[in-house]
Tab-separated table of C-alpha atoms in Angstrom:
chain	number	residue	atom	x	y	z
A	82	UNK	CA	79.272	95.084	35.175
A	83	UNK	CA	77.555	92.792	32.710
A	84	UNK	CA	78.334	89.099	32.976
A	85	UNK	CA	76.442	87.279	30.210
A	86	UNK	CA	74.251	84.333	31.088
A	87	UNK	CA	74.303	84.878	34.825
A	88	UNK	CA	70.893	86.442	35.361
A	89	UNK	CA	69.891	89.536	37.217
A	90	UNK	CA	68.884	90.306	40.748
A	91	UNK	CA	70.037	88.608	43.938
A	92	UNK	CA	70.408	85.117	42.435
A	93	UNK	CA	72.569	86.479	39.637
A	94	UNK	CA	74.767	88.417	42.078
A	95	UNK	CA	75.170	85.364	44.315
A	96	UNK	CA	76.245	83.212	41.359
A	97	UNK	CA	78.668	85.901	40.222
A	98	UNK	CA	80.247	86.056	43.696
A	99	UNK	CA	80.808	82.304	43.723
A	100	UNK	CA	82.364	82.421	40.252
A	101	UNK	CA	84.727	85.332	40.822
A	102	UNK	CA	87.897	86.130	42.740
A	103	UNK	CA	89.188	89.588	43.557
A	104	UNK	CA	92.577	90.834	44.731
A	105	UNK	CA	92.419	94.416	45.914
A	106	UNK	CA	95.276	96.888	46.080
A	107	UNK	CA	94.812	96.870	49.867
A	108	UNK	CA	94.598	93.088	50.291
A	109	UNK	CA	93.970	91.451	53.654
A	110	UNK	CA	96.607	89.678	55.741
A	111	UNK	CA	95.098	86.862	57.742
A	112	UNK	CA	96.862	85.454	60.819
A	113	UNK	CA	96.204	81.940	59.564
A	114	UNK	CA	98.600	79.305	58.279
A	115	UNK	CA	100.062	79.811	54.833
A	116	UNK	CA	97.867	76.975	53.495
A	117	UNK	CA	94.735	78.440	55.087
A	118	UNK	CA	95.550	81.888	53.676
A	119	UNK	CA	95.711	80.404	50.196
A	120	UNK	CA	92.659	78.116	50.381
A	121	UNK	CA	90.442	80.633	52.172
A	122	UNK	CA	88.135	81.048	49.171
A	123	UNK	CA	87.509	77.301	48.901
A	124	UNK	CA	87.143	75.939	52.469
A	125	UNK	CA	86.414	72.468	51.093
A	126	UNK	CA	89.965	72.387	49.709
A	127	UNK	CA	91.843	73.427	52.880
A	128	UNK	CA	93.644	70.092	52.968
A	129	UNK	CA	94.414	69.907	49.230
A	130	UNK	CA	98.192	70.204	49.607
A	131	UNK	CA	98.954	69.496	45.930
A	132	UNK	CA	96.619	72.209	44.667
A	133	UNK	CA	97.904	74.705	47.251
A	134	UNK	CA	101.566	74.088	46.407
A	135	UNK	CA	101.015	73.952	42.651
A	136	UNK	CA	99.250	77.320	42.676
A	137	UNK	CA	101.923	78.840	44.934
A	138	UNK	CA	104.652	77.499	42.627
A	139	UNK	CA	103.005	79.069	39.574
A	140	UNK	CA	102.873	82.472	41.274
A	141	UNK	CA	106.455	82.129	42.556
A	142	UNK	CA	106.081	81.888	46.353
A	143	UNK	CA	106.325	78.108	46.914
A	144	UNK	CA	110.015	78.121	47.921
A	145	UNK	CA	109.436	80.902	50.458
A	146	UNK	CA	106.509	79.063	52.047
A	147	UNK	CA	108.313	75.720	52.151
A	148	UNK	CA	111.229	77.420	53.962
A	149	UNK	CA	109.016	78.697	56.816
A	150	UNK	CA	109.441	76.981	60.226
A	151	UNK	CA	106.445	74.668	59.661
A	152	UNK	CA	106.206	75.100	55.893
A	153	UNK	CA	102.647	75.675	54.726
A	154	UNK	CA	101.502	74.982	58.313
A	155	UNK	CA	103.224	78.127	59.629
A	156	UNK	CA	100.959	80.884	60.942
A	157	UNK	CA	101.698	84.101	59.082
A	158	UNK	CA	102.198	86.301	62.118
A	159	UNK	CA	105.074	86.621	64.591
A	160	UNK	CA	102.450	86.834	67.344
A	161	UNK	CA	102.322	83.024	67.368
A	162	UNK	CA	104.929	80.545	68.509
A	163	UNK	CA	106.831	79.451	65.369
A	164	UNK	CA	104.863	82.039	63.379
A	165	UNK	CA	106.537	84.090	60.665
A	166	UNK	CA	106.215	87.533	59.134
A	167	UNK	CA	106.240	87.985	55.381
A	168	UNK	CA	107.457	90.994	53.429
A	169	UNK	CA	104.948	93.221	51.629
A	170	UNK	CA	105.936	91.667	48.309
A	171	UNK	CA	105.442	88.163	49.712
A	172	UNK	CA	102.002	89.127	51.055
A	173	UNK	CA	101.124	90.422	47.581
A	174	UNK	CA	102.001	87.028	46.150
A	175	UNK	CA	99.871	85.299	48.817
A	176	UNK	CA	96.955	87.499	47.754
A	177	UNK	CA	97.509	86.502	44.107
A	178	UNK	CA	97.813	82.812	44.968
A	179	UNK	CA	94.543	83.095	46.911
A	180	UNK	CA	92.784	84.596	43.894
A	181	UNK	CA	94.106	81.967	41.476
A	182	UNK	CA	93.449	79.091	43.913
A	183	UNK	CA	89.744	79.924	43.692
A	184	UNK	CA	89.837	78.722	40.077
A	185	UNK	CA	87.136	81.238	39.217
A	186	UNK	CA	86.272	82.081	35.610
A	187	UNK	CA	86.385	85.775	36.535
A	188	UNK	CA	89.479	87.138	38.319
A	189	UNK	CA	89.663	90.865	39.075
A	190	UNK	CA	93.074	92.307	39.962
A	191	UNK	CA	92.807	95.829	41.420
A	192	UNK	CA	96.444	96.902	41.110
A	193	UNK	CA	97.633	94.050	43.353
A	194	UNK	CA	101.274	95.104	43.104
A	195	UNK	CA	100.838	98.890	43.296
A	196	UNK	CA	101.781	99.271	46.963
A	197	UNK	CA	104.909	97.162	47.206
A	198	UNK	CA	107.600	95.325	45.333
A	199	UNK	CA	108.670	96.351	41.828
A	200	UNK	CA	107.331	94.292	38.925
A	201	UNK	CA	108.891	90.858	38.470
A	202	UNK	CA	110.576	89.721	35.286
A	203	UNK	CA	107.927	87.047	34.750
A	204	UNK	CA	104.440	88.445	35.161
A	205	UNK	CA	102.240	86.348	37.471
A	206	UNK	CA	99.486	86.114	34.891
A	207	UNK	CA	99.387	86.854	31.216
A	208	UNK	CA	96.951	85.679	28.550
A	209	UNK	CA	97.253	81.961	27.938
A	210	UNK	CA	99.912	81.084	30.484
A	211	UNK	CA	100.899	81.152	34.131
A	212	UNK	CA	98.537	80.621	37.053
A	213	UNK	CA	95.499	81.285	34.898
A	214	UNK	CA	96.320	78.114	33.018
A	215	UNK	CA	97.809	75.480	35.375
A	216	UNK	CA	98.498	73.191	32.442
A	217	UNK	CA	101.243	75.597	31.325
A	218	UNK	CA	103.864	75.719	34.118
A	219	UNK	CA	105.695	78.803	32.888
A	220	UNK	CA	105.715	81.477	30.218
């Protein structure tokens, strides 16, 4: 993959990794809180509640997360006291929120919805609107 202006070799790859976010078809489910699952790519923003909720709202999972026993502080696993399980479709949205939360100039989506829920009426990201452009709340 060519990414103009980013250099070659190890330094170029390292810069590209920092400036990109990827959601794979087989995304990972972390037994962390909902907020930690979202902010995982930017540890310095783990406590940025506004950014976490705004990104979740744009992707369409905010109401689900707010309804959990401890809201965004709920561990996403029934193995924990007051933990909760999410559906496959909800986990897909968490994976998308995580990618968009990174605020990376390069976002790669490897069929993030191929394994689960049918497509939604409003696509999570389309050119010029949605989570890719937080200034535009909806399409």
